[in-house]
C-alpha atoms as one frame of an Amber mdcrd trajectory, in Angstrom:
protein
  -7.468 -28.989 -43.899  -5.510 -31.943 -42.269  -3.191 -34.388 -43.903  -4.391
 -37.950 -43.439  -1.615 -40.291 -42.633  -1.401 -44.021 -42.478   1.836 -45.359
 -40.668   3.155 -48.604 -41.962   6.115 -50.134 -39.780   6.504 -53.529 -38.197
   8.032 -51.975 -35.052   5.520 -50.972 -32.413   7.820 -48.537 -30.868   8.313
 -46.656 -33.985   4.447 -46.566 -34.744   3.861 -45.409 -31.181   6.492 -42.760
 -31.344   5.331 -41.435 -34.790   1.659 -41.456 -33.518   2.700 -39.485 -30.358
   4.685 -36.971 -32.582   1.980 -36.509 -35.281  -0.529 -35.637 -32.396   1.528
 -32.528 -31.789   1.185 -31.454 -35.388  -2.276 -29.652 -35.965  -2.425 -30.368
 -39.585  -1.576 -34.147 -39.527  -4.207 -36.714 -38.681  -3.095 -40.343 -38.243
  -6.060 -42.499 -39.668  -4.549 -45.779 -39.121  -1.480 -48.125 -38.439  -0.266
 -51.183 -40.335   2.146 -53.762 -39.184   3.248 -55.160 -42.548   2.918 -54.236
 -46.373  -0.148 -56.256 -47.064  -1.970 -54.536 -44.249  -0.725 -51.094 -45.473
  -2.323 -51.886 -48.841  -5.549 -53.045 -47.254  -5.851 -50.078 -44.965  -5.103
 -47.798 -47.677  -8.018 -49.251 -49.801 -10.311 -48.790 -46.644  -8.993 -45.393
 -45.379  -7.925 -43.533 -48.438  -5.052 -41.539 -46.644  -3.347 -38.686 -48.368
   0.027 -40.123 -47.215   1.442 -43.389 -46.190   4.624 -43.299 -44.104   6.167
 -46.672 -45.178   8.862 -48.684 -43.666  11.053 -50.652 -46.243  11.729 -53.894
 -44.649   8.488 -55.383 -43.257   7.136 -58.947 -43.146   4.583 -60.322 -45.453
   5.022 -57.714 -48.122   7.959 -55.279 -48.084   7.805 -51.415 -48.625   8.431
 -51.478 -52.330   5.902 -54.044 -53.119   3.391 -52.258 -50.959   4.121 -49.079
 -52.589   3.738 -50.374 -55.998   0.383 -51.766 -55.133  -0.774 -48.693 -53.291
   0.148 -46.242 -56.274  -1.298 -48.555 -58.772  -4.719 -48.602 -56.898  -4.687
 -44.953 -55.464  -2.555 -42.675 -57.653  -3.387 -39.766 -55.616  -2.022 -41.283
 -52.339   1.649 -40.329 -51.668   4.113 -42.598 -50.092   7.056 -41.538 -48.014
   9.601 -44.032 -47.188  10.910 -43.914 -43.489  13.833 -46.354 -43.121  17.056
 -47.134 -41.356  18.595 -47.758 -44.588  20.504 -44.753 -45.891  22.035 -46.472
 -49.094  21.146 -44.955 -52.503  20.012 -48.458 -53.542  16.931 -48.236 -51.079
  16.006 -44.791 -52.177  16.292 -45.788 -55.849  14.064 -48.900 -55.209  11.373
 -46.919 -53.324  11.441 -44.269 -56.120  11.141 -47.057 -58.698   8.021 -48.410
 -56.799   6.411 -44.985 -56.853   7.395 -43.295 -53.515   7.359 -39.501 -53.565
   9.668 -39.269 -50.647  12.439 -40.852 -48.604  13.451 -40.086 -45.042  16.025
 -41.807 -43.050  15.074 -42.897 -39.466  18.116 -41.014 -38.320  16.865 -37.748
 -39.661  15.347 -34.995 -37.517  11.436 -35.165 -36.928  11.089 -31.838 -38.783
  12.396 -33.633 -42.066   9.644 -36.104 -41.855   7.049 -33.451 -41.525   8.716
 -31.339 -44.293   8.680 -34.325 -46.475   4.951 -35.200 -45.846   3.967 -31.535
 -46.580   6.116 -31.548 -49.669   4.544 -34.620 -51.253   1.037 -33.383 -50.422
   1.948 -30.385 -52.486   2.946 -32.548 -55.412   6.801 -32.504 -54.988   9.249
 -35.121 -54.216  11.587 -35.173 -51.198  14.497 -37.662 -50.804  16.519 -37.161
 -47.811  19.172 -39.541 -46.597  19.891 -38.277 -43.153
């Protein structure tokens, strides 16, 4: 069974890099890409991913705002924040919005995959680097 993932990040190079890396993982299927928080909410409504990998600072609607809306509409969907911000404030903000995980962009690739697998299993996973 594959884990259906939606990537939400306003930087194309990050989305492209994640897409390339996810294609190497046999259990992860990327079902969509969003360039802002509003699009992440809309695509979650349409695609019903298992996990949304969510940037924090995005235009139109930021990661915490999008996370709140996604979790309110789709409580079974898990959100893993992927951010350049390593400060506890941002982790707390995403946790408060309903995210199940947090991985810093400076972390290793395996950390993101581990976080995705953990949240699908009903756990939380907050890593700062």
